[in-house]
PDB file of C-alpha atoms in Angstrom:
ATOM      1  CA  GLU A 480    -123.418 -34.701-109.606  1.00  0.00           C
ATOM      2  CA  THR A 481    -120.923 -31.877-110.316  1.00  0.00           C
ATOM      3  CA  GLY A 482    -118.330 -33.060-107.752  1.00  0.00           C
ATOM      4  CA  VAL A 483    -119.166 -30.206-105.338  1.00  0.00           C
ATOM      5  CA  THR A 484    -121.268 -30.966-102.241  1.00  0.00           C
ATOM      6  CA  GLN A 485    -122.791 -28.533 -99.785  1.00  0.00           C
ATOM      7  CA  THR A 486    -124.242 -29.094 -96.306  1.00  0.00           C
ATOM      8  CA  PRO A 487    -126.671 -28.513 -94.863  1.00  0.00           C
ATOM      9  CA  ARG A 488    -129.076 -28.351 -97.702  1.00  0.00           C
ATOM     10  CA  HIS A 489    -131.648 -26.375 -95.671  1.00  0.00           C
ATOM     11  CA  LEU A 490    -131.096 -24.210 -92.547  1.00  0.00           C
ATOM     12  CA  VAL A 491    -133.364 -22.144 -90.466  1.00  0.00           C
ATOM     13  CA  MET A 492    -131.652 -20.009 -87.801  1.00  0.00           C
ATOM     14  CA  GLY A 493    -132.621 -17.226 -85.494  1.00  0.00           C
ATOM     15  CA  MET A 494    -130.886 -13.916 -85.623  1.00  0.00           C
ATOM     16  CA  THR A 495    -128.846 -14.624 -82.624  1.00  0.00           C
ATOM     17  CA  ASN A 496    -127.549 -17.978 -83.667  1.00  0.00           C
ATOM     18  CA  LYS A 497    -124.131 -18.969 -84.981  1.00  0.00           C
ATOM     19  CA  LYS A 498    -123.978 -21.549 -87.714  1.00  0.00           C
ATOM     20  CA  SER A 499    -121.725 -22.641 -90.478  1.00  0.00           C
ATOM     21  CA  LEU A 500    -122.168 -23.691 -94.049  1.00  0.00           C
ATOM     22  CA  LYS A 501    -119.762 -26.317 -95.591  1.00  0.00           C
ATOM     23  CA  CYS A 502    -118.609 -26.960 -99.073  1.00  0.00           C
ATOM     24  CA  GLU A 503    -116.447 -29.689-100.280  1.00  0.00           C
ATOM     25  CA  GLN A 504    -115.076 -30.189-103.849  1.00  0.00           C
ATOM     26  CA  HIS A 505    -113.809 -33.526-105.187  1.00  0.00           C
ATOM     27  CA  LEU A 506    -112.603 -32.204-108.481  1.00  0.00           C
ATOM     28  CA  GLY A 507    -108.815 -31.285-107.674  1.00  0.00           C
ATOM     29  CA  HIS A 508    -109.557 -27.537-108.142  1.00  0.00           C
ATOM     30  CA  ASN A 509    -107.670 -24.852-106.348  1.00  0.00           C
ATOM     31  CA  ALA A 510    -110.154 -21.924-106.409  1.00  0.00           C
ATOM     32  CA  MET A 511    -113.515 -21.870-104.551  1.00  0.00           C
ATOM     33  CA  TYR A 512    -116.448 -19.342-104.400  1.00  0.00           C
ATOM     34  CA  TRP A 513    -119.199 -18.392-102.331  1.00  0.00           C
ATOM     35  CA  TYR A 514    -122.255 -16.881-104.042  1.00  0.00           C
ATOM     36  CA  LYS A 515    -125.685 -15.564-102.757  1.00  0.00           C
ATOM     37  CA  GLN A 516    -128.897 -15.945-104.720  1.00  0.00           C
ATOM     38  CA  SER A 517    -131.863 -13.998-103.209  1.00  0.00           C
ATOM     39  CA  ALA A 518    -135.242 -13.570-104.701  1.00  0.00           C
ATOM     40  CA  LYS A 519    -134.701  -9.738-105.309  1.00  0.00           C
ATOM     41  CA  LYS A 520    -131.189  -9.886-106.890  1.00  0.00           C
ATOM     42  CA  PRO A 521    -129.219 -11.797-109.481  1.00  0.00           C
ATOM     43  CA  LEU A 522    -126.583 -14.270-108.332  1.00  0.00           C
ATOM     44  CA  GLU A 523    -123.859 -12.351-106.599  1.00  0.00           C
ATOM     45  CA  LEU A 524    -120.377 -13.204-105.828  1.00  0.00           C
ATOM     46  CA  MET A 525    -119.491 -12.951-102.156  1.00  0.00           C
ATOM     47  CA  PHE A 526    -115.969 -14.353-101.721  1.00  0.00           C
ATOM     48  CA  VAL A 527    -113.191 -15.935-103.831  1.00  0.00           C
ATOM     49  CA  TYR A 528    -110.460 -18.114-102.538  1.00  0.00           C
ATOM     50  CA  SER A 529    -107.407 -18.975-104.726  1.00  0.00           C
ATOM     51  CA  LEU A 530    -104.743 -21.431-103.486  1.00  0.00           C
ATOM     52  CA  GLU A 531    -106.461 -21.265 -99.981  1.00  0.00           C
ATOM     53  CA  GLU A 532    -106.003 -17.404 -99.969  1.00  0.00           C
ATOM     54  CA  ARG A 533    -108.870 -14.957 -99.869  1.00  0.00           C
ATOM     55  CA  VAL A 534    -108.390 -12.880-103.032  1.00  0.00           C
ATOM     56  CA  GLU A 535    -111.732 -11.140-103.095  1.00  0.00           C
ATOM     57  CA  ASN A 536    -114.333  -9.988-100.573  1.00  0.00           C
ATOM     58  CA  ASN A 537    -117.181  -8.346-102.563  1.00  0.00           C
ATOM     59  CA  SER A 538    -118.243  -5.886 -99.976  1.00  0.00           C
ATOM     60  CA  VAL A 539    -119.910  -8.555 -97.854  1.00  0.00           C
ATOM     61  CA  PRO A 540    -120.960  -7.620 -94.195  1.00  0.00           C
ATOM     62  CA  SER A 541    -118.723  -8.983 -91.452  1.00  0.00           C
ATOM     63  CA  ARG A 542    -121.524 -11.090 -90.059  1.00  0.00           C
ATOM     64  CA  PHE A 543    -120.397 -13.508 -92.950  1.00  0.00           C
ATOM     65  CA  SER A 544    -117.016 -14.928 -92.319  1.00  0.00           C
ATOM     66  CA  PRO A 545    -115.451 -17.348 -94.677  1.00  0.00           C
ATOM     67  CA  GLU A 546    -112.799 -19.974 -94.127  1.00  0.00           C
ATOM     68  CA  CYS A 547    -110.764 -22.122 -96.467  1.00  0.00           C
ATOM     69  CA  PRO A 548    -108.509 -24.551 -94.462  1.00  0.00           C
ATOM     70  CA  ASN A 549    -107.453 -26.305 -97.587  1.00  0.00           C
ATOM     71  CA  SER A 550    -108.137 -26.406-101.359  1.00  0.00           C
ATOM     72  CA  SER A 551    -110.906 -28.856-101.058  1.00  0.00           C
ATOM     73  CA  HIS A 552    -113.042 -27.322 -98.194  1.00  0.00           C
ATOM     74  CA  LEU A 553    -114.729 -24.087 -97.782  1.00  0.00           C
ATOM     75  CA  PHE A 554    -116.893 -22.717 -94.899  1.00  0.00           C
ATOM     76  CA  LEU A 555    -119.167 -19.781 -94.368  1.00  0.00           C
ATOM     77  CA  HIS A 556    -119.568 -18.877 -90.865  1.00  0.00           C
ATOM     78  CA  LEU A 557    -122.783 -17.025 -89.938  1.00  0.00           C
ATOM     79  CA  HIS A 558    -123.551 -14.939 -86.975  1.00  0.00           C
ATOM     80  CA  THR A 559    -126.146 -12.325 -86.067  1.00  0.00           C
ATOM     81  CA  LEU A 560    -127.811 -12.512 -89.356  1.00  0.00           C
ATOM     82  CA  GLN A 561    -130.808 -10.430 -90.570  1.00  0.00           C
ATOM     83  CA  PRO A 562    -133.909 -11.629 -92.191  1.00  0.00           C
ATOM     84  CA  GLU A 563    -132.755 -10.130 -95.435  1.00  0.00           C
ATOM     85  CA  ASP A 564    -129.918 -12.567 -95.459  1.00  0.00           C
ATOM     86  CA  SER A 565    -132.322 -15.317 -96.242  1.00  0.00           C
ATOM     87  CA  ALA A 566    -131.345 -16.800 -99.547  1.00  0.00           C
ATOM     88  CA  LEU A 567    -129.814 -19.555-101.490  1.00  0.00           C
ATOM     89  CA  TYR A 568    -126.001 -19.798-100.830  1.00  0.00           C
ATOM     90  CA  LEU A 569    -123.959 -21.528-103.495  1.00  0.00           C
ATOM     91  CA  CYS A 570    -120.511 -22.741-103.536  1.00  0.00           C
ATOM     92  CA  ALA A 571    -118.533 -23.281-106.641  1.00  0.00           C
ATOM     93  CA  SER A 572    -115.068 -24.352-107.558  1.00  0.00           C
ATOM     94  CA  SER A 573    -112.666 -24.035-110.621  1.00  0.00           C
ATOM     95  CA  GLN A 574    -109.143 -24.511-111.648  1.00  0.00           C
ATOM     96  CA  GLY A 575    -107.730 -21.007-111.215  1.00  0.00           C
ATOM     97  CA  PRO A 576    -106.432 -18.425-111.422  1.00  0.00           C
ATOM     98  CA  GLY A 577    -106.337 -17.899-115.298  1.00  0.00           C
ATOM     99  CA  PRO A 578    -108.932 -18.706-118.167  1.00  0.00           C
ATOM    100  CA  ASN A 579    -110.047 -21.903-116.458  1.00  0.00           C
ATOM    101  CA  ALA A 580    -111.316 -19.932-113.508  1.00  0.00           C
ATOM    102  CA  TYR A 581    -114.457 -19.044-115.471  1.00  0.00           C
ATOM    103  CA  GLU A 582    -115.350 -22.924-115.787  1.00  0.00           C
ATOM    104  CA  GLN A 583    -116.944 -23.014-112.460  1.00  0.00           C
ATOM    105  CA  TYR A 584    -118.844 -26.157-111.116  1.00  0.00           C
ATOM    106  CA  PHE A 585    -121.502 -25.431-108.570  1.00  0.00           C
ATOM    107  CA  GLY A 586    -122.926 -27.189-105.588  1.00  0.00           C
ATOM    108  CA  PRO A 587    -126.524 -27.653-105.019  1.00  0.00           C
ATOM    109  CA  GLY A 588    -126.794 -24.826-102.545  1.00  0.00           C
ATOM    110  CA  THR A 589    -127.877 -24.238 -98.870  1.00  0.00           C
ATOM    111  CA  ARG A 590    -131.292 -22.766 -98.651  1.00  0.00           C
ATOM    112  CA  LEU A 591    -130.979 -20.376 -95.606  1.00  0.00           C
ATOM    113  CA  THR A 592    -133.878 -18.825 -93.681  1.00  0.00           C
ATOM    114  CA  VAL A 593    -133.330 -16.363 -90.965  1.00  0.00           C
ATOM    115  CA  THR A 594    -136.271 -15.890 -88.542  1.00  0.00           C
TER     116      THR A 594
ATOM    117  CA  LYS B1479    -119.969  -2.367-113.289  1.00  0.00           C
ATOM    118  CA  GLN B1480    -121.311  -4.996-115.659  1.00  0.00           C
ATOM    119  CA  GLU B1481    -125.099  -5.500-115.688  1.00  0.00           C
ATOM    120  CA  VAL B1482    -126.789  -8.386-117.198  1.00  0.00           C
ATOM    121  CA  THR B1483    -130.539  -8.560-118.094  1.00  0.00           C
ATOM    122  CA  GLN B1484    -132.477 -11.418-119.346  1.00  0.00           C
ATOM    123  CA  ILE B1485    -135.726 -11.479-121.176  1.00  0.00           C
ATOM    124  CA  PRO B1486    -138.370 -12.828-120.675  1.00  0.00           C
ATOM    125  CA  ALA B1487    -138.323 -13.478-116.873  1.00  0.00           C
ATOM    126  CA  ALA B1488    -140.744 -16.466-117.401  1.00  0.00           C
ATOM    127  CA  LEU B1489    -141.868 -18.586-120.451  1.00  0.00           C
ATOM    128  CA  SER B1490    -144.641 -21.201-120.515  1.00  0.00           C
ATOM    129  CA  VAL B1491    -144.845 -23.166-123.783  1.00  0.00           C
ATOM    130  CA  PRO B1492    -146.311 -26.480-125.125  1.00  0.00           C
ATOM    131  CA  GLU B1493    -143.861 -29.223-125.872  1.00  0.00           C
ATOM    132  CA  GLY B1494    -142.238 -29.175-129.406  1.00  0.00           C
ATOM    133  CA  GLU B1495    -141.959 -25.353-129.718  1.00  0.00           C
ATOM    134  CA  ASN B1496    -138.623 -23.702-130.723  1.00  0.00           C
ATOM    135  CA  LEU B1497    -137.616 -21.158-128.056  1.00  0.00           C
ATOM    136  CA  VAL B1498    -135.394 -18.058-127.890  1.00  0.00           C
ATOM    137  CA  LEU B1499    -134.061 -16.753-124.619  1.00  0.00           C
ATOM    138  CA  ASN B1500    -132.406 -13.350-124.602  1.00  0.00           C
ATOM    139  CA  CYS B1501    -129.561 -11.914-122.623  1.00  0.00           C
ATOM    140  CA  SER B1502    -128.128  -8.452-122.885  1.00  0.00           C
ATOM    141  CA  PHE B1503    -125.012  -6.948-121.075  1.00  0.00           C
ATOM    142  CA  THR B1504    -123.901  -3.404-120.602  1.00  0.00           C
ATOM    143  CA  ASP B1505    -119.994  -3.611-121.060  1.00  0.00           C
ATOM    144  CA  SER B1506    -118.904  -5.206-124.305  1.00  0.00           C
ATOM    145  CA  ALA B1507    -115.392  -5.894-123.001  1.00  0.00           C
ATOM    146  CA  ILE B1508    -116.163  -9.467-121.999  1.00  0.00           C
ATOM    147  CA  TYR B1509    -113.867 -12.477-121.737  1.00  0.00           C
ATOM    148  CA  ASN B1510    -116.651 -14.974-122.516  1.00  0.00           C
ATOM    149  CA  LEU B1511    -120.433 -15.599-121.895  1.00  0.00           C
ATOM    150  CA  GLN B1512    -122.003 -18.708-120.340  1.00  0.00           C
ATOM    151  CA  TRP B1513    -125.460 -20.059-120.319  1.00  0.00           C
ATOM    152  CA  PHE B1514    -126.388 -22.162-117.097  1.00  0.00           C
ATOM    153  CA  ARG B1515    -129.413 -24.301-116.253  1.00  0.00           C
ATOM    154  CA  GLN B1516    -130.695 -24.211-112.673  1.00  0.00           C
ATOM    155  CA  ASP B1517    -132.926 -26.930-111.401  1.00  0.00           C
ATOM    156  CA  PRO B1518    -134.508 -26.812-108.024  1.00  0.00           C
ATOM    157  CA  GLY B1519    -132.303 -28.188-105.312  1.00  0.00           C
ATOM    158  CA  LYS B1520    -129.520 -29.086-107.870  1.00  0.00           C
ATOM    159  CA  GLY B1521    -127.449 -25.873-108.245  1.00  0.00           C
ATOM    160  CA  LEU B1522    -126.202 -24.575-111.690  1.00  0.00           C
ATOM    161  CA  THR B1523    -124.983 -26.568-114.735  1.00  0.00           C
ATOM    162  CA  SER B1524    -123.068 -25.017-117.420  1.00  0.00           C
ATOM    163  CA  LEU B1525    -124.785 -25.567-120.809  1.00  0.00           C
ATOM    164  CA  LEU B1526    -122.652 -23.479-123.243  1.00  0.00           C
ATOM    165  CA  LEU B1527    -119.493 -21.270-123.125  1.00  0.00           C
ATOM    166  CA  ILE B1528    -118.893 -18.775-125.896  1.00  0.00           C
ATOM    167  CA  GLN B1529    -115.490 -17.051-125.995  1.00  0.00           C
ATOM    168  CA  SER B1530    -115.485 -13.408-126.914  1.00  0.00           C
ATOM    169  CA  SER B1531    -113.818 -14.243-130.257  1.00  0.00           C
ATOM    170  CA  GLN B1532    -116.641 -16.705-131.127  1.00  0.00           C
ATOM    171  CA  ARG B1533    -120.051 -15.981-132.602  1.00  0.00           C
ATOM    172  CA  GLU B1534    -121.897 -19.212-131.519  1.00  0.00           C
ATOM    173  CA  GLN B1535    -121.798 -22.456-129.784  1.00  0.00           C
ATOM    174  CA  THR B1536    -123.897 -25.605-130.224  1.00  0.00           C
ATOM    175  CA  SER B1537    -124.685 -28.569-128.039  1.00  0.00           C
ATOM    176  CA  GLY B1538    -127.466 -30.973-129.221  1.00  0.00           C
ATOM    177  CA  ARG B1539    -130.734 -29.101-129.350  1.00  0.00           C
ATOM    178  CA  LEU B1540    -129.137 -25.939-127.907  1.00  0.00           C
ATOM    179  CA  ASN B1541    -127.537 -23.100-129.796  1.00  0.00           C
ATOM    180  CA  ALA B1542    -126.077 -19.997-128.295  1.00  0.00           C
ATOM    181  CA  SER B1543    -125.062 -16.932-130.147  1.00  0.00           C
ATOM    182  CA  LEU B1544    -122.991 -13.912-129.221  1.00  0.00           C
ATOM    183  CA  ASP B1545    -122.970 -10.356-130.539  1.00  0.00           C
ATOM    184  CA  LYS B1546    -120.375  -8.753-128.544  1.00  0.00           C
ATOM    185  CA  SER B1547    -120.583  -5.316-130.047  1.00  0.00           C
ATOM    186  CA  SER B1548    -124.274  -4.971-129.411  1.00  0.00           C
ATOM    187  CA  GLY B1549    -123.963  -6.647-125.969  1.00  0.00           C
ATOM    188  CA  ARG B1550    -126.411  -9.508-126.806  1.00  0.00           C
ATOM    189  CA  SER B1551    -126.699 -13.189-126.678  1.00  0.00           C
ATOM    190  CA  THR B1552    -129.407 -15.582-127.376  1.00  0.00           C
ATOM    191  CA  LEU B1553    -130.163 -19.098-126.382  1.00  0.00           C
ATOM    192  CA  TYR B1554    -132.090 -21.062-129.013  1.00  0.00           C
ATOM    193  CA  ILE B1555    -133.774 -24.292-127.783  1.00  0.00           C
ATOM    194  CA  ALA B1556    -135.087 -26.508-130.598  1.00  0.00           C
ATOM    195  CA  ALA B1557    -138.035 -28.865-130.242  1.00  0.00           C
ATOM    196  CA  SER B1558    -138.482 -28.150-126.494  1.00  0.00           C
ATOM    197  CA  GLN B1559    -139.379 -31.021-124.054  1.00  0.00           C
ATOM    198  CA  PRO B1560    -140.884 -31.178-120.631  1.00  0.00           C
ATOM    199  CA  GLY B1561    -137.310 -32.086-119.380  1.00  0.00           C
ATOM    200  CA  ASP B1562    -136.275 -28.655-120.466  1.00  0.00           C
ATOM    201  CA  SER B1563    -138.265 -26.946-117.713  1.00  0.00           C
ATOM    202  CA  ALA B1564    -135.738 -25.086-115.475  1.00  0.00           C
ATOM    203  CA  THR B1565    -134.342 -21.669-114.937  1.00  0.00           C
ATOM    204  CA  TYR B1566    -131.746 -20.523-117.505  1.00  0.00           C
ATOM    205  CA  LEU B1567    -129.022 -18.087-116.421  1.00  0.00           C
ATOM    206  CA  CYS B1568    -126.724 -15.977-118.453  1.00  0.00           C
ATOM    207  CA  ALA B1569    -123.336 -15.094-117.030  1.00  0.00           C
ATOM    208  CA  VAL B1570    -120.720 -12.717-118.405  1.00  0.00           C
ATOM    209  CA  ALA B1571    -117.004 -12.816-117.536  1.00  0.00           C
ATOM    210  CA  ASP B1572    -115.199  -9.536-117.611  1.00  0.00           C
ATOM    211  CA  ARG B1573    -111.979  -9.239-119.612  1.00  0.00           C
ATOM    212  CA  GLY B1574    -108.856  -8.818-117.352  1.00  0.00           C
ATOM    213  CA  SER B1575    -110.017 -10.776-114.304  1.00  0.00           C
ATOM    214  CA  THR B1576    -108.150 -13.897-113.524  1.00  0.00           C
ATOM    215  CA  LEU B1577    -110.335 -14.741-110.664  1.00  0.00           C
ATOM    216  CA  GLY B1578    -113.303 -16.001-112.623  1.00  0.00           C
ATOM    217  CA  ARG B1579    -115.578 -13.254-111.738  1.00  0.00           C
ATOM    218  CA  LEU B1580    -118.977 -13.882-113.322  1.00  0.00           C
ATOM    219  CA  TYR B1581    -121.935 -11.419-113.597  1.00  0.00           C
ATOM    220  CA  PHE B1582    -125.315 -13.141-113.758  1.00  0.00           C
ATOM    221  CA  GLY B1583    -128.697 -12.169-115.010  1.00  0.00           C
ATOM    222  CA  ARG B1584    -131.821 -13.015-113.037  1.00  0.00           C
ATOM    223  CA  GLY B1585    -132.731 -15.892-115.250  1.00  0.00           C
ATOM    224  CA  THR B1586    -135.546 -16.933-117.451  1.00  0.00           C
ATOM    225  CA  GLN B1587    -137.865 -19.546-115.823  1.00  0.00           C
ATOM    226  CA  LEU B1588    -138.953 -21.965-118.515  1.00  0.00           C
ATOM    227  CA  THR B1589    -141.869 -24.361-118.262  1.00  0.00           C
ATOM    228  CA  VAL B1590    -142.630 -26.757-121.033  1.00  0.00           C
ATOM    229  CA  TRP B1591    -145.752 -28.687-120.672  1.00  0.00           C
ATOM    230  CA  PRO B1592    -146.772 -31.874-122.420  1.00  0.00           C
TER     231      PRO B1592
END
């Protein structure tokens, strides 16, 4: 256990559905990240939150909407997704900003399938 | 933009062999380099982190080296065991970013059979 949990672990949704992914960290960190891992690309950074403020949006389509209500919780709201959005979505946390931001602890991921 | 490449993409070996996994990156202005292990259903676990000023790091049977000028790192696994079977990812941190931006390779999928 890394201290980062993600729910659900598996999700199947249609293109017209709305769903949310949840991440929770129990490490006292103040930075949280969403990554996407698909079969065709390396692990890609999607969003970074530092001190509950979004500091980076890595050119992610608007059908992905992140939310960070506090330093322990991070959500990824999904709507009108495409089949190519099927992937493993990983959450991570760290003590950032600064050098410690690179020591990221990852959750187990949510395996998303869009039908 | 930093690009990270890992070779080989997959490796299958008998137990006991010594292994070398390779990682290369295009921009040598890095802050550090990490090797992660990814097990199915368990996310990523950091194995070794090498700062840009260091040449190598060791943890148990694992040794990682860094040659920043040539843009290369290797992960050496001694006396491999079936429990080492996993995907190994290399990640590079760019110098100057305080946000922890990491660039990952596609990984090497390792299978060690008894």
